[in-house]
JSON list of N, CA and C in Angstrom, two decimals:
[
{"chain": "H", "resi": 1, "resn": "UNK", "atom": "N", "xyz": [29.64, 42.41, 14.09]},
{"chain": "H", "resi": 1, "resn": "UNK", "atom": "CA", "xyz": [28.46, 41.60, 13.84]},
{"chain": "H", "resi": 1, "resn": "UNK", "atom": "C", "xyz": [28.58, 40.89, 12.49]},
{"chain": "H", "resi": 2, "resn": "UNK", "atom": "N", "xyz": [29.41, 41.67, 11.08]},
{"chain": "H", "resi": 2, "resn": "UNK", "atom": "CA", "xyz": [29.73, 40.75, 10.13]},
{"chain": "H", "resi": 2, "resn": "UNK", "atom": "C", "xyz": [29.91, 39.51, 10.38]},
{"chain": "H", "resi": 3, "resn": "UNK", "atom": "N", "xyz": [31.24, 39.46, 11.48]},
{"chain": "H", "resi": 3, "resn": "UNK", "atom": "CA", "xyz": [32.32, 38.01, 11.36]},
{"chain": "H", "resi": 3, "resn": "UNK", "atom": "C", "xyz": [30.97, 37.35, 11.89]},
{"chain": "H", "resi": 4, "resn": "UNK", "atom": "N", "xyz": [29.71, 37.35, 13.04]},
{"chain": "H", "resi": 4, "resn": "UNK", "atom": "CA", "xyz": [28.81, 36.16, 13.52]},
{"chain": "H", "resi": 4, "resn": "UNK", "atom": "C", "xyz": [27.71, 35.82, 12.41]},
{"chain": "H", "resi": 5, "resn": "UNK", "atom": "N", "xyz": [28.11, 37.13, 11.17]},
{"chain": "H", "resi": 5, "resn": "UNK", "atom": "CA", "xyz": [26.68, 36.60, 10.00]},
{"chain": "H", "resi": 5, "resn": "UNK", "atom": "C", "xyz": [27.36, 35.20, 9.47]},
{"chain": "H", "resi": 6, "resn": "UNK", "atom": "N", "xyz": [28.50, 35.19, 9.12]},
{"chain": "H", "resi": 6, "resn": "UNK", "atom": "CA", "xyz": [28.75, 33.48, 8.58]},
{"chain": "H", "resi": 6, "resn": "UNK", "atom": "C", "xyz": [28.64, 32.65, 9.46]},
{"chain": "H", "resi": 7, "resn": "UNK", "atom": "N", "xyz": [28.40, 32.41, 10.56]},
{"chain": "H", "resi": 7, "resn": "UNK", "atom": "CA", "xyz": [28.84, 30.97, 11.15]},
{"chain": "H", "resi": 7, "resn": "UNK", "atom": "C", "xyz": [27.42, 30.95, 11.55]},
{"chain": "H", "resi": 8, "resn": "UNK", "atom": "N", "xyz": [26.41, 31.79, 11.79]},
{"chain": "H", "resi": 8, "resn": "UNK", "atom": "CA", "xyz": [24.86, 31.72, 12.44]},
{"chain": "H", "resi": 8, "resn": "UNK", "atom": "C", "xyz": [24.27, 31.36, 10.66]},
{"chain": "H", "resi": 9, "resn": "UNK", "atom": "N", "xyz": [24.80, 31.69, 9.61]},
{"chain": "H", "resi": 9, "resn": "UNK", "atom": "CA", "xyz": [24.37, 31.14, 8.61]},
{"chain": "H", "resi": 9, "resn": "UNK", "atom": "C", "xyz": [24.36, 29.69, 8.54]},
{"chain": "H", "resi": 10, "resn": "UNK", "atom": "N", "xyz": [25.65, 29.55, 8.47]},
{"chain": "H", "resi": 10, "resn": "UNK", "atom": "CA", "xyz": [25.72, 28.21, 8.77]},
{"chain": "H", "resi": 10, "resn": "UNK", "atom": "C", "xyz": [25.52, 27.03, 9.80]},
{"chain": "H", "resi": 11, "resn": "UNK", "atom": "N", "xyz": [24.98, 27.64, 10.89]},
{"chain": "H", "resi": 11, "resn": "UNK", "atom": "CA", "xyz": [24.44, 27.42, 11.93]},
{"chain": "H", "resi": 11, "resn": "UNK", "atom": "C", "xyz": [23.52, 26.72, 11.23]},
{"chain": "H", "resi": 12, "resn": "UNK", "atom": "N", "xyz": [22.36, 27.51, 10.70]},
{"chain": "H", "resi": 12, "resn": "UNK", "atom": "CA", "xyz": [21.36, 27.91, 9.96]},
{"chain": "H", "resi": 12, "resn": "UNK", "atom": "C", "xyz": [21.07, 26.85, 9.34]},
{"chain": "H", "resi": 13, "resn": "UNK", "atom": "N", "xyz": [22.05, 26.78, 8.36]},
{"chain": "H", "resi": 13, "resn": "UNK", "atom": "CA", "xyz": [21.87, 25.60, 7.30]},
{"chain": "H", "resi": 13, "resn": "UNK", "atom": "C", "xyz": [21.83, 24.45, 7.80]},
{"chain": "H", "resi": 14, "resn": "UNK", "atom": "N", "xyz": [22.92, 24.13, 8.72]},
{"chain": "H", "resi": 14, "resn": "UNK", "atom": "CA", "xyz": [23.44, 22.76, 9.09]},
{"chain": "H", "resi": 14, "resn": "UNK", "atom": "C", "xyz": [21.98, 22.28, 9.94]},
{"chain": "H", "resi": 15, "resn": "UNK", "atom": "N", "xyz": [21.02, 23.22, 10.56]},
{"chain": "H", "resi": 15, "resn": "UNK", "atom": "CA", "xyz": [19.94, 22.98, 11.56]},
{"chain": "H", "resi": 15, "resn": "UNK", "atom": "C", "xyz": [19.04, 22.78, 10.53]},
{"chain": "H", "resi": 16, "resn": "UNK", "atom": "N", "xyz": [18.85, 23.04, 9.27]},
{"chain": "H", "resi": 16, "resn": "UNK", "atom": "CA", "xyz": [17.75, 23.13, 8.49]},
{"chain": "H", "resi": 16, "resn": "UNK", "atom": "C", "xyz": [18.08, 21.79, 7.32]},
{"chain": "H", "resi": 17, "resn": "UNK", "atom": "N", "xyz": [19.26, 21.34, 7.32]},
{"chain": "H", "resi": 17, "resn": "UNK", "atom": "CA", "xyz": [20.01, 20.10, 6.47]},
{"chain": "H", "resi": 17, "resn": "UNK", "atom": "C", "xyz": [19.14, 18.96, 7.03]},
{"chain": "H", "resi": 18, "resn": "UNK", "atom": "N", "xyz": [19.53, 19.07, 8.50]},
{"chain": "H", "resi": 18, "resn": "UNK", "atom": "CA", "xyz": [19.29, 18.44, 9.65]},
{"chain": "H", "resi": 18, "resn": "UNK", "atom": "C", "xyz": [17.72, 17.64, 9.34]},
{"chain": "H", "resi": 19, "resn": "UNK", "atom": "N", "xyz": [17.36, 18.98, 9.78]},
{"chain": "H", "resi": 19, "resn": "UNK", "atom": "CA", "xyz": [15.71, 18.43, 9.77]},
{"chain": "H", "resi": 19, "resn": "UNK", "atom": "C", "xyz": [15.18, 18.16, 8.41]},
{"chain": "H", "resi": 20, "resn": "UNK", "atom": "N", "xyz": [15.73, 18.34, 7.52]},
{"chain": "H", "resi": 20, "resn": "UNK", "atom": "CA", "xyz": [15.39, 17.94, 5.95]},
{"chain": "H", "resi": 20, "resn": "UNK", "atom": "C", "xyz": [16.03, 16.25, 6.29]},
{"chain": "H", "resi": 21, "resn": "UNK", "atom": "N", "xyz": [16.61, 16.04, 6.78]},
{"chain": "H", "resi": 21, "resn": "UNK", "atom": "CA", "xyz": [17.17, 14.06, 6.53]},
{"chain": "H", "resi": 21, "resn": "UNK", "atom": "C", "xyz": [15.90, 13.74, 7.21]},
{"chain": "H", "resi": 22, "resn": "UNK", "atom": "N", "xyz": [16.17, 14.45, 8.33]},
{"chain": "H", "resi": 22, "resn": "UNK", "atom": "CA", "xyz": [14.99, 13.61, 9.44]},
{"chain": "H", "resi": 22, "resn": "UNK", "atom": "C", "xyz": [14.05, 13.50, 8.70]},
{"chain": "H", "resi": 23, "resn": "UNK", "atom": "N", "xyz": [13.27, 14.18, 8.26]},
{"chain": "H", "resi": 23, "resn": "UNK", "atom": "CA", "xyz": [12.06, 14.56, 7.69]},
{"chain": "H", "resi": 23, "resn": "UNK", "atom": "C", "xyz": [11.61, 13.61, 6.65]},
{"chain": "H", "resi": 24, "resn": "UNK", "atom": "N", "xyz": [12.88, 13.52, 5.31]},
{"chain": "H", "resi": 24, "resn": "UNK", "atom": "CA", "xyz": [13.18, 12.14, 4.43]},
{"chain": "H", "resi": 24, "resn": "UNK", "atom": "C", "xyz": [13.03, 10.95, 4.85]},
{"chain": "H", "resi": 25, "resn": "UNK", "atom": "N", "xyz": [14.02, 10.70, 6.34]},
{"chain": "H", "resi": 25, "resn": "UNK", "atom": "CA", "xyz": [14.52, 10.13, 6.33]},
{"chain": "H", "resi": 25, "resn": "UNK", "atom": "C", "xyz": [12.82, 9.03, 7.27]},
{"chain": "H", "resi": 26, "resn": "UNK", "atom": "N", "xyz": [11.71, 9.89, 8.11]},
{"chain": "H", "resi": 26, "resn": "UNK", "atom": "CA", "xyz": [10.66, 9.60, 8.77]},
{"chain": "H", "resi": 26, "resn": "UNK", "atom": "C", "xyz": [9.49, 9.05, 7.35]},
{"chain": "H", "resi": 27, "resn": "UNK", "atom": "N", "xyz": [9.79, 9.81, 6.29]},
{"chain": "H", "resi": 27, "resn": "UNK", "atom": "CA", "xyz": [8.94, 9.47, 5.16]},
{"chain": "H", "resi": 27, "resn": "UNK", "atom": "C", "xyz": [9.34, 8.57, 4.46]},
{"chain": "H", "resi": 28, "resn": "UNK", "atom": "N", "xyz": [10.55, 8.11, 4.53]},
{"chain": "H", "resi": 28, "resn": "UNK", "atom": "CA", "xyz": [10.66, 6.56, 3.41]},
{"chain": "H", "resi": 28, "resn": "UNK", "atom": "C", "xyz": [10.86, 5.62, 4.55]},
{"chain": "H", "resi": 29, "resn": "UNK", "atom": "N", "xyz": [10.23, 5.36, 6.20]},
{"chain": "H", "resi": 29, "resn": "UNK", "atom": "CA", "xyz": [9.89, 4.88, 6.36]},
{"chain": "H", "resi": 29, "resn": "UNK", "atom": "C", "xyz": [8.57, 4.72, 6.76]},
{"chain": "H", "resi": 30, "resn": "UNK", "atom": "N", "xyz": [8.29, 5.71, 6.86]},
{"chain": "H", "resi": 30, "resn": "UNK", "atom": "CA", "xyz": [6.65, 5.31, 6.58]},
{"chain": "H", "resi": 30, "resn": "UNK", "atom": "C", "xyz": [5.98, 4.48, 5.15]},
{"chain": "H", "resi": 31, "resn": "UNK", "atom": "N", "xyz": [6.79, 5.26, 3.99]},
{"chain": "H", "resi": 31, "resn": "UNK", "atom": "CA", "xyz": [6.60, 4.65, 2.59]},
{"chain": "H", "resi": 31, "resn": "UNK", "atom": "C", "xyz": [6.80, 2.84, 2.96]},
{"chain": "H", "resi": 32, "resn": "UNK", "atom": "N", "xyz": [7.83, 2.63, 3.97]},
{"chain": "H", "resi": 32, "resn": "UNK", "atom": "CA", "xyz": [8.41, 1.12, 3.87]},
{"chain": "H", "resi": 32, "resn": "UNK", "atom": "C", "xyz": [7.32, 0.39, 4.20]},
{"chain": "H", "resi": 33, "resn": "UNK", "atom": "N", "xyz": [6.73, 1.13, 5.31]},
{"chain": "H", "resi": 33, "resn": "UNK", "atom": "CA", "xyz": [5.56, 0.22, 6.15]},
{"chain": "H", "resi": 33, "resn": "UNK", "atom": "C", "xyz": [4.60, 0.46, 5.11]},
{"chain": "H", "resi": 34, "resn": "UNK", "atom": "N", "xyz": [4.27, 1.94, 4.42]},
{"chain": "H", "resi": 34, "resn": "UNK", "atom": "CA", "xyz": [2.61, 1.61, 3.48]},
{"chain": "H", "resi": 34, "resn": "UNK", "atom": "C", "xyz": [3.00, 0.17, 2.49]},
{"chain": "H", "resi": 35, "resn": "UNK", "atom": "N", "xyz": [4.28, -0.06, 1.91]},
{"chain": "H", "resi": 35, "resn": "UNK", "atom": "CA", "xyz": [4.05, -0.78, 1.04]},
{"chain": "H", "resi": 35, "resn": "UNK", "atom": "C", "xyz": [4.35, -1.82, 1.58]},
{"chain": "H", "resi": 36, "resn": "UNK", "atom": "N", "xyz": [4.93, -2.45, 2.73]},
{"chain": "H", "resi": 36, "resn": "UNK", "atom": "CA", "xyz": [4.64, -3.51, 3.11]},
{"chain": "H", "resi": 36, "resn": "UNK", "atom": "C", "xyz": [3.11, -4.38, 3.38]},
{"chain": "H", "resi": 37, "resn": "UNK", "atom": "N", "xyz": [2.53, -2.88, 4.11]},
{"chain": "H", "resi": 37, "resn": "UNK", "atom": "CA", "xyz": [1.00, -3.22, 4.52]},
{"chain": "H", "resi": 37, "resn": "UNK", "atom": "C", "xyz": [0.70, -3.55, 2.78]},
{"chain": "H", "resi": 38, "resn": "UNK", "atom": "N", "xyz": [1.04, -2.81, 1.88]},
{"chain": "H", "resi": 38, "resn": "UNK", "atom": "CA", "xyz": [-0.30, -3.06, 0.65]},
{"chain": "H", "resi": 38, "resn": "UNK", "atom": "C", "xyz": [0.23, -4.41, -0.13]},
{"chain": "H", "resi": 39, "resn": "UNK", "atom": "N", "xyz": [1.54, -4.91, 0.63]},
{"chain": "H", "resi": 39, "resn": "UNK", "atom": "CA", "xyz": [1.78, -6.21, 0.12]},
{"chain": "H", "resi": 39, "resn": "UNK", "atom": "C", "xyz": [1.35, -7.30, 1.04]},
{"chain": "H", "resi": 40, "resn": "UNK", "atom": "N", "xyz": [1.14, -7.32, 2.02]},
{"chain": "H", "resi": 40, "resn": "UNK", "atom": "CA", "xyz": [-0.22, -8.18, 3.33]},
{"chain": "H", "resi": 40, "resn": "UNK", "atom": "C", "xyz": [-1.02, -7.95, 2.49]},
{"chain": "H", "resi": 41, "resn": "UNK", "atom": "N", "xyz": [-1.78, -6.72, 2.19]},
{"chain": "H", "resi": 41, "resn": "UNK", "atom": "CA", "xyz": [-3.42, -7.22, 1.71]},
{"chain": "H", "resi": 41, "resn": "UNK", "atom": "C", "xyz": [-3.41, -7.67, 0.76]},
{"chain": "H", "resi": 42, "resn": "UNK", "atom": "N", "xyz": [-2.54, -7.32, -0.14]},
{"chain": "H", "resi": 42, "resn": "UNK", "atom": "CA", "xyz": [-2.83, -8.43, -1.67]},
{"chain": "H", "resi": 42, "resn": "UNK", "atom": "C", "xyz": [-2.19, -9.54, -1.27]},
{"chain": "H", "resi": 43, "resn": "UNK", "atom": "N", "xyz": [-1.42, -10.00, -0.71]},
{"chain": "H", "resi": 43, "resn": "UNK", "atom": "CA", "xyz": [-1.34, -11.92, -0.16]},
{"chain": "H", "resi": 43, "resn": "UNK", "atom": "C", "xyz": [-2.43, -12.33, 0.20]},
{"chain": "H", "resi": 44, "resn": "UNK", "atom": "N", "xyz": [-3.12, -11.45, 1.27]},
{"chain": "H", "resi": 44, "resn": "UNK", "atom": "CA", "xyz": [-4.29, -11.59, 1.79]},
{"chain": "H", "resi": 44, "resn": "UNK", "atom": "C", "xyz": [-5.78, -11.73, 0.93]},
{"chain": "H", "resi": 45, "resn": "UNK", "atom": "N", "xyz": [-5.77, -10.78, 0.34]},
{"chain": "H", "resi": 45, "resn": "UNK", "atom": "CA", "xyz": [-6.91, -11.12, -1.43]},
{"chain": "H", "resi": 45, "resn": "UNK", "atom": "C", "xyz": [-6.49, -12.08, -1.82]},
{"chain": "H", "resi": 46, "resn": "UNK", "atom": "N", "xyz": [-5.10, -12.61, -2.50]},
{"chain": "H", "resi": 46, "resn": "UNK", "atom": "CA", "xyz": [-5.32, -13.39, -3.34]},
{"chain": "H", "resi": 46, "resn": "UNK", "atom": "C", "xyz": [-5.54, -15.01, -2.63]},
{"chain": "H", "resi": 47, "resn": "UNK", "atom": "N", "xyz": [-5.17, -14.78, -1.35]},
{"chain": "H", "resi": 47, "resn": "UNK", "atom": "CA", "xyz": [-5.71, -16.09, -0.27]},
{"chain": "H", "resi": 47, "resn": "UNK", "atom": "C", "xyz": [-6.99, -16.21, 0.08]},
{"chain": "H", "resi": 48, "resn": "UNK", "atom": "N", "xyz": [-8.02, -14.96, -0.04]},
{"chain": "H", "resi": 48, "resn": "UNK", "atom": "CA", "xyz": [-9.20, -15.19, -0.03]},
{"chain": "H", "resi": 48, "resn": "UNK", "atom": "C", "xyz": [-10.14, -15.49, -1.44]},
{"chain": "H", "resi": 49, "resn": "UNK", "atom": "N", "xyz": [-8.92, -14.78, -2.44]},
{"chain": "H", "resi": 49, "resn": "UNK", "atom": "CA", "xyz": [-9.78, -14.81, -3.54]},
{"chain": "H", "resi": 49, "resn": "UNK", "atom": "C", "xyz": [-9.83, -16.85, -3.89]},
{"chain": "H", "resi": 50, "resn": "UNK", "atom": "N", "xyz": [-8.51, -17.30, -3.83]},
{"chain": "H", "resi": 50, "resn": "UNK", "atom": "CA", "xyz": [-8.47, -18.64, -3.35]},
{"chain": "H", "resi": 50, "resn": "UNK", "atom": "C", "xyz": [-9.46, -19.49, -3.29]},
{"chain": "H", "resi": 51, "resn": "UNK", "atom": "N", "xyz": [-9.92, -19.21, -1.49]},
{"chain": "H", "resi": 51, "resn": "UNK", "atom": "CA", "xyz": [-10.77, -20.58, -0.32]},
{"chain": "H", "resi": 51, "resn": "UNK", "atom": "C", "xyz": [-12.21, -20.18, -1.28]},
{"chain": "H", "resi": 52, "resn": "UNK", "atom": "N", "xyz": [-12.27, -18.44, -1.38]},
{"chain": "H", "resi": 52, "resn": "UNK", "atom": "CA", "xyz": [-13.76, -18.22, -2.56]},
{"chain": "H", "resi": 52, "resn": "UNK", "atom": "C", "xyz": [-13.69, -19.57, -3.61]},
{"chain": "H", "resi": 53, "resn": "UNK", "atom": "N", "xyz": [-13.06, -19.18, -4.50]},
{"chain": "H", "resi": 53, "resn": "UNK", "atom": "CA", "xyz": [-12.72, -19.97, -5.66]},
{"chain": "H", "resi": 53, "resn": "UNK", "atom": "C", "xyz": [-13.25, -21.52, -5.10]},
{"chain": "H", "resi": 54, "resn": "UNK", "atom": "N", "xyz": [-12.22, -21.91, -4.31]},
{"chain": "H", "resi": 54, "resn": "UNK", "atom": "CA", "xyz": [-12.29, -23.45, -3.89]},
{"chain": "H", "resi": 54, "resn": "UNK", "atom": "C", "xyz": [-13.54, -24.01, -3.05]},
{"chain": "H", "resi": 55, "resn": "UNK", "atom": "N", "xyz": [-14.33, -22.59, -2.20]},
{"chain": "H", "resi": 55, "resn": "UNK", "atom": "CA", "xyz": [-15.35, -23.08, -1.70]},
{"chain": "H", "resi": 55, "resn": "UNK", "atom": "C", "xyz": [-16.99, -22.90, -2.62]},
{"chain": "H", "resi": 56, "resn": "UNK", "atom": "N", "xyz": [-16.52, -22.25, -4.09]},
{"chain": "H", "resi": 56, "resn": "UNK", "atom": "CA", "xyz": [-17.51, -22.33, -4.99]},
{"chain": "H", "resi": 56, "resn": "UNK", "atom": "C", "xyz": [-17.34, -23.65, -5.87]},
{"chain": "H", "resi": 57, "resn": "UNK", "atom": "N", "xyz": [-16.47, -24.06, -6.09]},
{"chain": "H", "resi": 57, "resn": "UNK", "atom": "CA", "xyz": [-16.24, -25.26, -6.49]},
{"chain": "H", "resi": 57, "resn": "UNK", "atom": "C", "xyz": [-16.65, -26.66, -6.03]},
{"chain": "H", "resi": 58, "resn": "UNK", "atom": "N", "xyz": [-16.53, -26.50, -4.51]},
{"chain": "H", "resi": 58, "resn": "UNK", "atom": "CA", "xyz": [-16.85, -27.41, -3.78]},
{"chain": "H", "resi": 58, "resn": "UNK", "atom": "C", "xyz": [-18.33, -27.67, -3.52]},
{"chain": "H", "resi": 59, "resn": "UNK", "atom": "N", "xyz": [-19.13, -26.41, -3.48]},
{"chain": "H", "resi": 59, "resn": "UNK", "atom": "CA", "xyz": [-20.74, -26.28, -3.58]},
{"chain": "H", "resi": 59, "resn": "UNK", "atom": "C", "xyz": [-20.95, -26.32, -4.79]},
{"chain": "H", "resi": 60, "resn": "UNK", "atom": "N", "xyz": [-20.34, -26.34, -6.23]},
{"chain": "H", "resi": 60, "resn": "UNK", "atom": "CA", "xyz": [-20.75, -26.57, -7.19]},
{"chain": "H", "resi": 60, "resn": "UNK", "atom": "C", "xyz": [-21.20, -24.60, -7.91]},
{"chain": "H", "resi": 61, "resn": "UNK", "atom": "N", "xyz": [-20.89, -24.23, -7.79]},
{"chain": "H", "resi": 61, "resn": "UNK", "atom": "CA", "xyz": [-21.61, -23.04, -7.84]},
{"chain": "H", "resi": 61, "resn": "UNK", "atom": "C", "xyz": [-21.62, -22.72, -9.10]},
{"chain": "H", "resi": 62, "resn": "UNK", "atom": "N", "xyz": [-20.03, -23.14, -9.59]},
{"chain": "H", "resi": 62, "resn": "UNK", "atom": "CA", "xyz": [-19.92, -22.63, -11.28]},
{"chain": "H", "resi": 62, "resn": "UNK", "atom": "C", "xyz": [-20.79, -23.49, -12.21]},
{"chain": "H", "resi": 63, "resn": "UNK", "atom": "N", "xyz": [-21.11, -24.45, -11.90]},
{"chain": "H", "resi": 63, "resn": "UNK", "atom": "CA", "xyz": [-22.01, -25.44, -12.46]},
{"chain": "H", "resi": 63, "resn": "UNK", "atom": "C", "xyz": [-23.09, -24.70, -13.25]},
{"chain": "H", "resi": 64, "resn": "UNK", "atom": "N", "xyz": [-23.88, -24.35, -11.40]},
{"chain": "H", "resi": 64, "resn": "UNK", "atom": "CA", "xyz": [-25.26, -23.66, -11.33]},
{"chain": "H", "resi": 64, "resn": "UNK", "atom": "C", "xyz": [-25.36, -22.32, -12.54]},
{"chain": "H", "resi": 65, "resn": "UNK", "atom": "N", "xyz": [-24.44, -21.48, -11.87]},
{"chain": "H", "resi": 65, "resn": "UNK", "atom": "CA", "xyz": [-24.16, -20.31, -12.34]},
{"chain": "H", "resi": 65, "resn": "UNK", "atom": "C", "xyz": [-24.59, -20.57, -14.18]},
{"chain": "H", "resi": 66, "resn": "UNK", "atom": "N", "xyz": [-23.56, -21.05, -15.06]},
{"chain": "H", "resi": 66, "resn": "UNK", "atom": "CA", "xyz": [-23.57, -21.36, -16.30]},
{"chain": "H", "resi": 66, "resn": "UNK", "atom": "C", "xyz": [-25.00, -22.31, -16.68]},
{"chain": "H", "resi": 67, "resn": "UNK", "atom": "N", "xyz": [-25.56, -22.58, -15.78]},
{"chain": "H", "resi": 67, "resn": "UNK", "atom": "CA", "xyz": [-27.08, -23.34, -16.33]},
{"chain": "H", "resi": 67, "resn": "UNK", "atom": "C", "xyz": [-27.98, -22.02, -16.00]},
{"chain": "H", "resi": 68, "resn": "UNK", "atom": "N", "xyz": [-28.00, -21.18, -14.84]},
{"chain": "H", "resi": 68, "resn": "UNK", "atom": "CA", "xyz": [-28.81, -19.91, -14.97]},
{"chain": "H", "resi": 68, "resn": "UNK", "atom": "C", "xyz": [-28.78, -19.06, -15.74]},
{"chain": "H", "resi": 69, "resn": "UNK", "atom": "N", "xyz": [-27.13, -19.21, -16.57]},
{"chain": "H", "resi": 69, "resn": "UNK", "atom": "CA", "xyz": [-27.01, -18.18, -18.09]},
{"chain": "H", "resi": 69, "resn": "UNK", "atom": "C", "xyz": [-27.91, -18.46, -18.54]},
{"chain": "H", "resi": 70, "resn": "UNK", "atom": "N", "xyz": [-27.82, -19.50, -19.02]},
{"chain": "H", "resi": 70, "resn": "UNK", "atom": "CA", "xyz": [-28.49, -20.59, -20.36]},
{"chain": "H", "resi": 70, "resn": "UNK", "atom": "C", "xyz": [-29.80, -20.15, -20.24]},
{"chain": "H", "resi": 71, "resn": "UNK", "atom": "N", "xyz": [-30.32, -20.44, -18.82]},
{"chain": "H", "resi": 71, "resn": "UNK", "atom": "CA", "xyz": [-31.86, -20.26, -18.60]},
{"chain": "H", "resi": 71, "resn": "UNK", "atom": "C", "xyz": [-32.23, -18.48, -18.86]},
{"chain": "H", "resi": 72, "resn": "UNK", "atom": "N", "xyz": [-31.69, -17.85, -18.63]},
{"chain": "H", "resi": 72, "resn": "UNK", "atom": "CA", "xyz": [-32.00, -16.57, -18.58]},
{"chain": "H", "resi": 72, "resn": "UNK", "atom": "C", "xyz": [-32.17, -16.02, -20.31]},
{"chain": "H", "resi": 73, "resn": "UNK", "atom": "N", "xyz": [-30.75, -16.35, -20.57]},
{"chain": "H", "resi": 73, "resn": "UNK", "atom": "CA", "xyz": [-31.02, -15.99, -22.32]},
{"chain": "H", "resi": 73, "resn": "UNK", "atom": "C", "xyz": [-32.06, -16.45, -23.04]},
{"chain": "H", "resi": 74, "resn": "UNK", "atom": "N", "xyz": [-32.46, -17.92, -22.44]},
{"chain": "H", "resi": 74, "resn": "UNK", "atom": "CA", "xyz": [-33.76, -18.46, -23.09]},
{"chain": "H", "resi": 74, "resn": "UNK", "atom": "C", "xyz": [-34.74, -18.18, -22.30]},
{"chain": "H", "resi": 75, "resn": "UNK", "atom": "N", "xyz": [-34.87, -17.59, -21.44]},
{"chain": "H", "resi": 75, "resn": "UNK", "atom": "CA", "xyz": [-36.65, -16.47, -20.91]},
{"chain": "H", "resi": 75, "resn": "UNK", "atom": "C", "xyz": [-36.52, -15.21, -21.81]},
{"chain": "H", "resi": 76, "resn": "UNK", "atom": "N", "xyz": [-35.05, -14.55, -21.60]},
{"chain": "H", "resi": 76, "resn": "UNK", "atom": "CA", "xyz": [-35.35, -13.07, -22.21]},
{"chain": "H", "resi": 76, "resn": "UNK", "atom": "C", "xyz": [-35.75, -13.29, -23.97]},
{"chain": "H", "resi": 77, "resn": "UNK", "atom": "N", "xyz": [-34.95, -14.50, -24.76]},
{"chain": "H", "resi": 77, "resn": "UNK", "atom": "CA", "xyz": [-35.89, -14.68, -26.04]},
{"chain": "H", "resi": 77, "resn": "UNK", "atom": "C", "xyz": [-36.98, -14.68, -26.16]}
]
């Protein structure tokens, strides 16, 4: 039973090597896809932060905005 303790060891290992790659190898691609996805949504923010931008501009908003400062500081005086 000695001579089958080395080779079921190594059995052992080589089955447990094994599933350690897999295992790596399932988690840096999952890692690939999270950081792909979290590079879509920030293209995606900064394309919305964008049409925002351009569709406050277009209604004038920043205009407004900076005359309601004005007005506000001069009620709360």
């Amino acid at each position: 039973m000695s001579e089958s303790d080395p080779k079921s060891v190594q059995d052992m290992t080589a089955v447990v090597q094994t599933l350690l790659q897999q295992m790596q190898d399932k988690f840096q691609t999952m890692s690939d896809q999270i950081i792909g996805r979290i590079d879509e949504m920030s293209n995606r923010i900064d394309d919305l932060e964008k049409n925002i931008s351009d569709l406050m501009t277009q209604a004038g908003v920043e205009e407004i905005e900076g005359e309601s400062k004005g007005t506000e500081v001069q009620g709360s005086a």
